[in-house]
Amino acid sequence: MSTDSTVGLPLLQEAPTYPALPPGTSRGVDRFAAAVVSLGLIAAVVIALPHKPFELDRYFVPKELVLHVVALILIVAVLSRSRSFDLDVADKLIGVFLAFSAVSALFATNHWLAQRALAVSISSAIVYWSARRLGVEMRRPLMFAAATAAFVAAASALAQAYGVESEYFTLARAPGGTLGNRNFMAHIAAIGLPAIVWSTVTARRPAGALIGSLAGGIVAAALVLSRSRAAWLAVGASAIVLILPVLVARKYGVAGDVRGRFARLALAMLIGALLAVALPNELNWSSESPYLDSARGVVDFRKGSGKGRVAQYRNTLGMALANPVLGVGPGNWAVRYPRFAPANDKSLADDGMTANPWPSSDWAAFVSERGFFATFALFGALAAIFFGAFRGWATLADRDAVMARLALIGTLTAAMVVSAFDASLLLAAPAMLVWTMLGATAGPRRNPSARTLAPRTRTILMLATVFFGATSVARSAAQMVAMNSVGTGGRTAGWVAAAAWDPGSYRINYRVAELYARRGRCGMARPYARRAAQLFPNSPAAKRIVRRCGR
């Protein structure tokens, strides 16, 4: 047994208990798959559409397309090559979560929304399984890509905050940059911060550590300007949870230049945060002390948005208890919530529909949409991954591997805090970031159960997965074409063409029905109004047009 004198660790091989890919597979496939995930992470943060009639979706849909394309490529390049599947507890629980989600989708009121939400979950799981199967060799490029994605999100938000105007930015929830909402941007920054820390302190060259420190300063500034209390809590919780593991990690070689680099990174982040507060910006805050006000209200649930969240959680729990096994269907929270909420509920808009397409918590969405069994399975999978990060440090190859476990702990802590107070795992960009980082840092599976599938079963499973992935890609692409058909929303013909491309869109169908009904053309309005009412049966506006134009 050899020893690295600079680290003081036995150089035990950090090798998986299964081959990262089947024997004979070229390492070029590994590099190709890692490059696909890396480019996908950055593209998912950057890509957006300029079509303002589709706020939120003009950001979400293209990011979903990127996620599904990446997942489809990974199915073919990585997962389809495995003749045996090595599963640990987390893998099995994720499978249970997806199985219940799929069955729940079959019974959903709005199958279009169910397919869309289910596709995000399945594609995210594929990214996780692929990132983990790629092994230790591809950990560095994947973590570097995650760090870059967090930096790009923060940089786009800072650009908006300091006066850069773009049709790809929105003023509604600035500074959101290319994420379209300051909270979503902050979630990406908080979740990706452990990747920045890991990439900085393990950089192979001093220049890399310097760049990492500068990126940390940019992210810290964007987090301050975001005023996102969930992101602030996530960063704080990660720091607290990591105190003891970091102290323990010292005996595994995490010392010396690592501590020096971390100190410089922390200093850069402090400077970035202070500059964000001190420098004038273009954000139109109504308060004279906006950042202090946000800090004071971090855990205040007696008034404002905190009080609204508590009421929403209570009503959502009522929805879950009414549908405990399968929920109301993935993505269908907004479809059914008006039936469980009083008229004065802050989550409802003036038209009787929900103001947002999801509740203010991933877990509230999961338990109400997919039932208690699916939610417990996913929570159990994340718990297994989290506690697995504390095991086997003495067998790791070097300090970078130890630091990777620390990054996993920080990432999962941040993701869980963010998901408790807002949508994160439900959305393509943050979900892809979370699951990539977890897969890259989780290390080899412990006590896996290897299952060799019969050739016919394996072929059917892969074809079904590829078909669903291709369907998800086609659906997202069609939604983008529909939004492009509408453009600025000034032409009826554009809305009609959009309805043909995206027949599952309530917004498009209702708008076409409204345009025709205003002109007295009820014969043309009727089918679109009926379709809108079928998609959202609790929509008062769609029902009014149906009644006006006759059944």
Coordinates of C-alpha atoms in Angstrom, one line a residue:
M1 CA 0.0 0.0 0.0
S2 CA 1.5 3.3 -1.1
T3 CA 1.1 6.7 0.6
D4 CA 1.0 10.2 -0.8
S5 CA 3.2 12.3 1.5
T6 CA 1.5 15.5 0.6
V7 CA -1.8 14.3 1.7
G8 CA -1.1 11.5 4.2
L9 CA -3.8 9.2 2.8
P10 CA -3.6 5.6 1.7
L11 CA -4.0 5.6 -2.0
L12 CA -6.8 3.1 -2.0
Q13 CA -8.5 3.0 -5.4
E14 CA -11.8 4.8 -5.4
A15 CA -13.2 2.4 -8.0
P16 CA -16.9 1.5 -8.5
T17 CA -18.0 -1.9 -7.6
Y18 CA -19.4 -2.1 -11.1
P19 CA -17.8 -1.0 -14.4
A20 CA -18.5 2.6 -15.1
L21 CA -19.5 1.4 -18.6
P22 CA -19.5 -2.2 -19.9
P23 CA -16.1 -3.7 -20.7
G24 CA -14.8 -2.7 -24.1
T25 CA -16.6 0.6 -24.2
S26 CA -14.3 3.4 -25.3
R27 CA -13.5 6.1 -22.8
G28 CA -14.4 8.5 -25.6
V29 CA -18.0 7.7 -24.9
D30 CA -17.5 8.8 -21.3
R31 CA -16.0 12.1 -22.5
F32 CA -18.8 12.6 -25.0
A33 CA -21.5 12.0 -22.4
A34 CA -19.8 14.3 -19.9
A35 CA -19.6 17.0 -22.6
V36 CA -23.3 16.6 -23.4
V37 CA -24.2 17.0 -19.7
S38 CA -21.8 20.0 -19.3
L39 CA -23.1 21.8 -22.4
G40 CA -26.6 21.0 -21.3
L41 CA -26.2 22.5 -17.9
I42 CA -24.9 25.8 -19.3
A43 CA -27.5 25.9 -22.1
A44 CA -30.3 25.2 -19.6
V45 CA -29.3 28.3 -17.7
V46 CA -28.8 30.6 -20.7
I47 CA -31.6 29.6 -23.1
A48 CA -34.8 31.6 -23.1
L49 CA -37.4 33.0 -25.6
P50 CA -38.3 36.7 -26.2
H51 CA -42.1 36.1 -26.4
K52 CA -43.5 38.1 -23.5
P53 CA -47.1 36.8 -23.8
F54 CA -45.7 33.6 -22.3
E55 CA -44.1 34.7 -19.1
L56 CA -42.5 31.8 -17.2
D57 CA -43.1 29.4 -20.0
R58 CA -40.8 31.4 -22.3
Y59 CA -38.1 30.5 -19.8
F60 CA -39.2 27.0 -18.7
V61 CA -40.1 25.3 -22.0
P62 CA -36.7 25.8 -23.7
K63 CA -34.9 24.7 -20.6
E64 CA -37.1 21.6 -20.5
L65 CA -36.1 20.9 -24.1
V66 CA -32.4 21.1 -23.2
L67 CA -33.0 18.6 -20.3
H68 CA -34.9 16.2 -22.4
V69 CA -32.4 16.3 -25.3
V70 CA -29.5 15.6 -22.9
A71 CA -31.5 12.8 -21.2
L72 CA -32.3 11.2 -24.6
I73 CA -28.7 11.3 -25.6
L74 CA -27.6 9.8 -22.3
I75 CA -30.1 6.9 -22.6
V76 CA -28.4 5.9 -25.9
A77 CA -24.8 6.7 -25.0
V78 CA -24.7 5.5 -21.5
L79 CA -27.6 3.6 -20.0
S80 CA -28.5 1.5 -23.1
R81 CA -25.0 0.0 -23.1
S82 CA -25.5 -1.6 -19.6
R83 CA -26.6 -5.2 -19.7
S84 CA -26.8 -5.3 -15.9
F85 CA -28.1 -2.6 -13.6
D86 CA -26.4 -2.1 -10.3
L87 CA -28.8 -0.6 -7.9
D88 CA -28.5 0.7 -4.4
V89 CA -31.3 1.8 -2.0
A90 CA -31.4 5.3 -3.5
D91 CA -31.8 4.0 -7.0
K92 CA -34.6 1.7 -6.0
L93 CA -36.5 4.5 -4.2
I94 CA -36.1 6.8 -7.2
G95 CA -37.6 4.0 -9.3
V96 CA -40.5 3.7 -6.9
F97 CA -41.0 7.5 -7.1
L98 CA -41.1 7.4 -10.9
A99 CA -43.4 4.4 -11.0
F100 CA -46.0 6.0 -8.7
S101 CA -45.6 9.3 -10.6
A102 CA -46.3 7.5 -13.9
V103 CA -49.4 5.8 -12.6
S104 CA -50.6 9.0 -11.1
A105 CA -50.2 10.7 -14.5
L106 CA -52.6 8.2 -16.1
F107 CA -55.4 9.4 -13.8
A108 CA -54.7 13.1 -14.0
T109 CA -57.3 15.6 -15.1
N110 CA -54.9 17.4 -17.4
H111 CA -52.8 14.8 -19.1
W112 CA -50.7 17.4 -21.0
L113 CA -49.5 18.9 -17.7
A114 CA -49.0 15.5 -16.3
Q115 CA -46.8 14.4 -19.2
R116 CA -44.7 17.6 -18.9
A117 CA -44.1 17.3 -15.2
L118 CA -43.4 13.5 -15.4
A119 CA -40.9 14.1 -18.2
V120 CA -38.9 16.5 -16.0
S121 CA -38.7 13.9 -13.3
I122 CA -37.7 11.0 -15.6
S123 CA -35.1 13.1 -17.5
S124 CA -33.6 14.3 -14.2
A125 CA -33.3 10.7 -13.0
I126 CA -31.6 9.7 -16.2
V127 CA -29.1 12.5 -15.8
Y128 CA -28.4 11.4 -12.2
W129 CA -27.9 7.7 -13.1
S130 CA -25.7 8.6 -16.1
A131 CA -23.6 11.1 -14.1
R132 CA -23.0 8.5 -11.4
R133 CA -22.3 5.7 -13.9
L134 CA -19.7 7.8 -15.7
G135 CA -17.5 7.4 -12.6
V136 CA -14.8 9.3 -10.9
E137 CA -13.0 10.2 -14.1
M138 CA -15.7 12.5 -15.3
R139 CA -16.3 14.2 -11.9
R140 CA -14.1 17.2 -12.5
P141 CA -15.7 18.3 -15.9
L142 CA -19.2 17.8 -14.5
M143 CA -18.5 19.8 -11.4
F144 CA -16.8 22.5 -13.4
A145 CA -19.8 22.7 -15.7
A146 CA -22.1 23.0 -12.6
A147 CA -20.0 25.8 -11.2
T148 CA -20.0 27.6 -14.6
A149 CA -23.8 27.3 -14.8
A150 CA -24.2 28.9 -11.4
F151 CA -21.8 31.7 -12.4
V152 CA -23.6 32.3 -15.7
A153 CA -26.9 32.6 -13.9
A154 CA -25.5 35.0 -11.4
A155 CA -23.7 37.1 -14.1
S156 CA -26.9 37.5 -16.2
A157 CA -28.7 38.7 -13.1
L158 CA -26.0 41.2 -12.3
A159 CA -26.1 42.5 -15.8
Q160 CA -29.8 43.1 -15.5
A161 CA -29.4 44.7 -12.1
Y162 CA -26.8 47.2 -13.4
G163 CA -28.7 48.4 -16.4
V164 CA -28.3 45.9 -19.3
E165 CA -31.6 45.6 -21.1
S166 CA -32.6 42.6 -23.1
E167 CA -35.9 41.2 -24.5
Y168 CA -34.8 37.9 -22.8
F169 CA -35.0 39.6 -19.4
T170 CA -38.2 40.3 -17.6
L171 CA -38.9 43.3 -15.3
A172 CA -41.5 41.5 -13.3
R173 CA -39.2 39.7 -10.9
A174 CA -35.8 41.3 -11.5
P175 CA -33.0 40.6 -11.4
G176 CA -33.7 37.2 -12.8
G177 CA -31.5 37.4 -15.8
T178 CA -32.0 34.4 -18.2
L179 CA -33.9 32.5 -15.5
G180 CA -36.8 35.1 -15.6
N181 CA -37.2 35.4 -11.9
R182 CA -34.8 36.5 -9.2
N183 CA -35.8 33.6 -6.9
F184 CA -35.1 31.0 -9.6
M185 CA -31.8 32.6 -10.3
A186 CA -30.9 32.7 -6.6
H187 CA -31.8 29.0 -6.3
I188 CA -29.4 28.1 -9.1
A189 CA -26.7 30.2 -7.4
A190 CA -27.2 28.7 -4.0
I191 CA -27.4 25.1 -5.2
G192 CA -24.4 25.6 -7.5
L193 CA -22.2 27.3 -4.9
P194 CA -20.8 24.0 -3.5
A195 CA -19.6 23.2 -7.1
I196 CA -17.8 26.6 -7.2
V197 CA -16.2 25.9 -3.8
W198 CA -15.1 22.4 -4.9
S199 CA -13.7 23.6 -8.2
T200 CA -11.9 26.5 -6.6
V201 CA -10.2 24.6 -3.7
T202 CA -9.3 21.6 -5.9
A203 CA -8.1 23.5 -8.9
R204 CA -5.0 22.1 -10.5
R205 CA -3.5 25.5 -11.2
P206 CA -3.4 28.7 -9.1
A207 CA -5.1 30.6 -12.0
G208 CA -8.1 28.2 -11.7
A209 CA -8.4 28.9 -8.0
L210 CA -8.3 32.7 -8.7
I211 CA -11.0 32.4 -11.3
G212 CA -13.1 30.3 -8.9
S213 CA -12.8 33.0 -6.3
L214 CA -13.9 35.7 -8.7
A215 CA -16.9 33.5 -9.7
G216 CA -17.7 33.1 -6.0
G217 CA -17.8 36.9 -5.6
I218 CA -20.1 37.3 -8.6
V219 CA -22.5 34.6 -7.1
A220 CA -22.5 36.2 -3.7
A221 CA -23.4 39.6 -5.2
A222 CA -26.2 38.1 -7.2
L223 CA -27.5 36.3 -4.1
V224 CA -27.6 39.5 -2.1
L225 CA -29.4 41.4 -4.9
S226 CA -31.9 38.7 -5.4
R227 CA -33.4 39.2 -1.9
S228 CA -34.4 35.5 -2.1
R229 CA -34.9 34.3 1.4
A230 CA -35.0 30.7 0.4
A231 CA -31.6 31.0 -1.2
W232 CA -30.2 32.9 1.8
L233 CA -31.5 30.1 4.1
A234 CA -30.0 27.5 1.8
V235 CA -26.5 29.0 1.9
G236 CA -26.7 29.4 5.7
A237 CA -28.0 25.9 6.3
S238 CA -25.3 24.4 4.0
A239 CA -22.6 26.3 5.9
I240 CA -23.9 25.1 9.3
V241 CA -24.4 21.5 8.2
L242 CA -20.8 21.4 6.8
I243 CA -19.1 22.7 10.0
L244 CA -18.6 19.2 11.6
P245 CA -17.8 17.3 8.3
V246 CA -15.2 19.9 7.4
L247 CA -13.5 19.5 10.8
V248 CA -13.5 15.7 10.4
A249 CA -12.2 16.0 6.9
R250 CA -9.0 17.6 8.2
K251 CA -7.6 14.2 9.1
Y252 CA -8.2 13.0 5.6
G253 CA -5.9 15.6 4.0
V254 CA -8.2 18.6 3.6
A255 CA -5.7 21.2 4.8
G256 CA -2.9 23.3 3.6
D257 CA -3.6 25.1 0.3
V258 CA -7.2 24.0 0.5
R259 CA -7.7 26.2 3.5
G260 CA -5.9 29.0 2.0
R261 CA -7.9 28.9 -1.2
F262 CA -11.1 28.6 0.7
A263 CA -10.2 31.7 2.8
R264 CA -9.5 33.7 -0.4
L265 CA -12.8 32.5 -1.9
A266 CA -14.7 33.5 1.3
L267 CA -13.0 36.9 1.2
A268 CA -14.1 37.4 -2.4
M269 CA -17.6 36.4 -1.6
L270 CA -17.7 38.9 1.3
I271 CA -16.4 41.7 -0.9
G272 CA -19.0 40.8 -3.6
A273 CA -21.8 40.9 -1.1
L274 CA -20.7 44.3 0.3
L275 CA -20.3 45.8 -3.2
A276 CA -23.8 44.6 -4.1
V277 CA -25.2 46.5 -1.1
A278 CA -23.0 49.6 -1.6
L279 CA -23.1 50.2 -5.4
P280 CA -26.2 51.8 -6.9
N281 CA -28.3 49.6 -9.2
E282 CA -31.3 49.8 -11.5
L283 CA -33.6 47.7 -9.3
N284 CA -36.8 49.4 -8.3
W285 CA -37.1 48.4 -4.6
S286 CA -40.0 50.0 -2.8
S287 CA -38.3 49.8 0.6
E288 CA -35.5 52.1 1.8
S289 CA -33.6 49.2 3.3
P290 CA -34.7 46.2 1.0
Y291 CA -31.9 43.8 2.0
L292 CA -32.3 44.4 5.7
D293 CA -36.1 44.0 5.4
S294 CA -35.6 40.7 3.5
A295 CA -33.1 39.5 6.2
R296 CA -35.6 40.3 9.0
G297 CA -38.4 38.4 7.2
V298 CA -36.4 35.2 6.5
V299 CA -38.4 33.1 9.0
D300 CA -41.5 35.3 9.5
F301 CA -44.6 33.3 8.8
R302 CA -47.0 35.6 10.6
K303 CA -47.5 38.1 7.7
G304 CA -46.8 38.8 4.1
S305 CA -45.7 36.0 1.8
G306 CA -44.8 33.8 4.8
K307 CA -48.4 33.9 6.0
G308 CA -49.6 33.1 2.5
R309 CA -47.3 30.1 2.3
V310 CA -48.7 28.7 5.5
A311 CA -52.3 29.0 4.2
Q312 CA -51.3 27.5 0.9
Y313 CA -49.6 24.6 2.5
R314 CA -52.6 23.9 4.7
N315 CA -55.0 23.8 1.7
T316 CA -52.5 21.7 -0.3
L317 CA -52.4 19.2 2.5
G318 CA -56.1 19.0 2.4
M319 CA -55.8 18.2 -1.4
A320 CA -53.2 15.5 -0.5
L321 CA -55.3 13.9 2.2
A322 CA -58.2 13.7 -0.3
N323 CA -56.0 11.9 -2.8
P324 CA -53.4 10.1 -0.6
V325 CA -52.2 7.3 -2.8
L326 CA -51.7 8.8 -6.3
G327 CA -52.4 12.5 -5.7
V328 CA -54.1 14.6 -8.4
G329 CA -51.5 13.9 -11.0
P330 CA -48.1 15.4 -11.8
G331 CA -48.3 19.1 -12.7
N332 CA -52.0 19.2 -11.8
W333 CA -51.8 21.2 -8.5
A334 CA -53.0 24.3 -10.3
V335 CA -55.9 22.4 -12.0
R336 CA -57.3 21.2 -8.7
Y337 CA -56.2 23.7 -6.1
P338 CA -59.2 26.2 -6.5
R339 CA -61.5 23.5 -5.2
F340 CA -59.6 23.3 -1.9
A341 CA -58.9 27.0 -1.4
P342 CA -61.3 29.7 -0.1
A343 CA -62.1 32.7 -2.3
N344 CA -59.7 35.0 -0.4
D345 CA -56.7 32.7 -0.8
K346 CA -53.6 34.7 -1.8
S347 CA -52.6 31.9 -4.1
L348 CA -55.6 32.6 -6.3
A349 CA -55.6 35.4 -9.0
D350 CA -58.5 37.6 -9.8
D351 CA -59.8 35.2 -12.5
G352 CA -60.1 32.4 -9.9
M353 CA -57.1 30.5 -11.2
T354 CA -53.9 30.0 -9.3
A355 CA -51.3 32.8 -9.6
N356 CA -48.5 30.2 -10.1
P357 CA -48.6 26.7 -11.7
W358 CA -47.1 25.1 -8.6
P359 CA -47.3 25.5 -4.9
S360 CA -44.5 27.3 -3.0
S361 CA -42.7 24.1 -2.2
D362 CA -41.5 21.1 -4.2
W363 CA -42.7 18.8 -1.4
A364 CA -46.2 20.3 -1.2
A365 CA -46.4 19.7 -5.0
F366 CA -45.1 16.1 -4.7
V367 CA -47.4 15.1 -1.9
S368 CA -50.5 16.6 -3.5
E369 CA -49.8 15.7 -7.1
R370 CA -48.2 12.2 -6.7
G371 CA -49.3 11.0 -3.3
F372 CA -47.6 10.1 -0.1
F373 CA -45.9 6.9 -1.3
A374 CA -44.1 8.7 -4.1
T375 CA -43.1 11.6 -1.9
F376 CA -41.8 9.3 0.8
A377 CA -39.8 7.4 -1.8
L378 CA -38.1 10.5 -3.2
F379 CA -37.4 11.8 0.3
G380 CA -35.9 8.4 1.3
A381 CA -33.8 8.4 -1.9
L382 CA -32.3 11.8 -1.1
A383 CA -31.8 10.8 2.6
A384 CA -29.9 7.7 1.5
I385 CA -27.7 9.8 -0.8
F386 CA -27.1 12.4 1.9
F387 CA -26.1 9.9 4.7
G388 CA -24.2 7.8 2.2
A389 CA -21.9 10.8 1.7
F390 CA -20.6 10.4 5.3
R391 CA -19.5 6.8 4.8
G392 CA -16.2 5.3 3.6
W393 CA -14.0 8.4 3.7
A394 CA -11.0 6.2 4.7
T395 CA -11.2 4.3 1.4
L396 CA -11.3 7.4 -0.8
A397 CA -8.4 7.9 -3.2
D398 CA -7.4 11.5 -2.4
R399 CA -8.6 14.8 -0.8
D400 CA -10.5 15.8 -4.0
A401 CA -12.7 12.8 -3.4
V402 CA -13.2 13.8 0.2
M403 CA -14.1 17.3 -0.9
A404 CA -16.5 15.9 -3.4
R405 CA -18.4 14.3 -0.5
L406 CA -18.5 17.7 1.3
A407 CA -19.8 19.2 -1.9
L408 CA -22.6 16.6 -2.1
I409 CA -23.6 17.4 1.5
G410 CA -23.7 21.1 0.8
T411 CA -25.5 20.7 -2.5
L412 CA -28.2 18.4 -1.1
T413 CA -28.7 20.6 2.0
A414 CA -29.1 23.7 -0.2
A415 CA -31.5 21.9 -2.5
M416 CA -33.7 20.6 0.3
V417 CA -34.0 24.0 1.9
V418 CA -34.8 25.7 -1.4
S419 CA -37.3 23.0 -2.3
A420 CA -39.0 23.4 1.1
F421 CA -39.9 27.1 0.2
D422 CA -40.2 27.2 -3.5
A423 CA -40.2 25.1 -6.8
S424 CA -36.8 23.7 -7.6
L425 CA -36.8 20.0 -8.3
L426 CA -40.0 20.6 -10.4
L427 CA -38.1 22.9 -12.8
A428 CA -35.7 21.7 -15.5
A429 CA -32.7 23.9 -14.9
P430 CA -32.3 23.6 -11.1
A431 CA -33.3 19.9 -11.3
M432 CA -30.7 19.2 -13.9
L433 CA -28.1 21.0 -11.8
V434 CA -29.0 19.2 -8.6
W435 CA -29.0 15.7 -10.0
T436 CA -25.9 16.2 -12.0
M437 CA -24.0 17.3 -9.0
L438 CA -25.4 14.5 -6.9
G439 CA -24.4 11.9 -9.5
A440 CA -20.9 13.4 -10.0
T441 CA -20.1 13.4 -6.2
A442 CA -22.0 10.4 -4.8
G443 CA -19.1 8.0 -5.6
P444 CA -19.5 4.2 -6.1
R445 CA -22.6 2.4 -5.1
R446 CA -22.3 0.5 -1.8
N447 CA -23.7 -3.0 -1.6
P448 CA -25.4 -2.7 -5.0
S449 CA -27.7 -5.4 -6.3
A450 CA -26.8 -6.3 -9.9
R451 CA -29.7 -7.4 -12.0
T452 CA -29.2 -8.9 -15.4
L453 CA -32.3 -8.3 -17.6
A454 CA -33.4 -10.8 -20.2
P455 CA -32.6 -9.4 -23.7
R456 CA -36.2 -9.0 -24.6
T457 CA -37.0 -7.2 -21.4
R458 CA -34.0 -4.9 -21.7
T459 CA -35.0 -4.1 -25.3
I460 CA -38.5 -3.2 -24.4
L461 CA -37.4 -1.1 -21.4
M462 CA -34.9 0.8 -23.5
L463 CA -37.3 1.3 -26.4
A464 CA -40.1 2.6 -24.0
T465 CA -37.7 5.0 -22.4
V466 CA -36.3 6.3 -25.7
F467 CA -39.9 6.7 -27.0
F468 CA -40.9 8.7 -24.0
G469 CA -37.8 10.8 -24.2
A470 CA -38.4 11.5 -27.9
T471 CA -42.0 12.3 -27.1
S472 CA -40.8 14.8 -24.4
V473 CA -38.4 16.4 -26.8
A474 CA -41.0 16.7 -29.5
R475 CA -43.6 18.2 -27.1
S476 CA -41.2 20.8 -25.8
A477 CA -40.1 21.7 -29.4
A478 CA -43.8 22.0 -30.4
Q479 CA -44.4 24.3 -27.5
M480 CA -41.5 26.5 -28.6
V481 CA -42.9 26.6 -32.2
A482 CA -46.3 27.6 -30.7
M483 CA -44.8 30.5 -28.8
N484 CA -42.9 31.6 -31.8
S485 CA -46.2 31.6 -33.8
V486 CA -47.8 33.9 -31.3
G487 CA -44.8 36.3 -31.3
T488 CA -45.9 39.5 -29.6
G489 CA -49.5 38.3 -29.5
G490 CA -51.0 40.8 -31.8
R491 CA -52.4 38.4 -34.5
T492 CA -55.3 36.0 -34.2
A493 CA -53.8 33.8 -36.9
G494 CA -50.7 33.4 -34.7
W495 CA -52.8 32.2 -31.8
V496 CA -54.7 29.8 -34.0
A497 CA -51.5 28.4 -35.4
A498 CA -50.1 28.1 -31.8
A499 CA -53.2 26.1 -30.8
A500 CA -52.5 23.6 -33.5
W501 CA -48.9 23.2 -32.3
D502 CA -49.7 23.1 -28.6
P503 CA -53.2 21.8 -28.1
G504 CA -52.6 21.2 -24.4
S505 CA -52.0 24.9 -23.6
Y506 CA -54.9 26.4 -21.6
R507 CA -53.5 29.9 -22.2
I508 CA -53.5 29.5 -26.0
N509 CA -56.9 27.8 -26.2
Y510 CA -58.5 30.3 -24.0
R511 CA -57.0 33.2 -25.9
V512 CA -58.3 31.9 -29.2
A513 CA -61.7 31.4 -27.8
E514 CA -61.7 34.9 -26.3
L515 CA -60.6 36.5 -29.6
Y516 CA -63.4 34.8 -31.6
A517 CA -66.0 35.3 -28.9
R518 CA -65.4 39.0 -28.9
R519 CA -66.2 39.1 -32.6
G520 CA -69.3 37.1 -32.1
R521 CA -67.9 34.1 -34.0
C522 CA -69.1 31.6 -31.5
G523 CA -68.9 28.7 -33.9
M524 CA -65.1 29.3 -34.1
A525 CA -64.7 30.0 -30.4
R526 CA -66.7 27.0 -29.1
P527 CA -64.1 24.2 -29.6
Y528 CA -61.3 26.2 -28.1
A529 CA -63.4 27.2 -25.1
R530 CA -64.4 23.6 -24.5
R531 CA -60.8 22.5 -24.7
A532 CA -59.7 25.2 -22.3
A533 CA -62.5 24.2 -19.9
Q534 CA -61.4 20.5 -20.1
L535 CA -57.8 21.4 -19.4
F536 CA -58.8 23.5 -16.3
P537 CA -62.3 22.6 -15.2
N538 CA -62.3 25.2 -12.5
S539 CA -61.6 28.1 -14.8
P540 CA -64.5 30.6 -14.5
A541 CA -63.4 32.5 -17.6
A542 CA -63.4 29.4 -19.9
K543 CA -66.8 28.3 -18.5
R544 CA -68.2 31.8 -19.3
I545 CA -67.3 31.5 -22.9
V546 CA -68.7 28.0 -23.1
R547 CA -72.0 29.2 -21.7
R548 CA -72.0 32.3 -23.9
C549 CA -71.4 30.4 -27.1
G550 CA -73.6 27.4 -26.1
R551 CA -72.7 23.8 -25.6

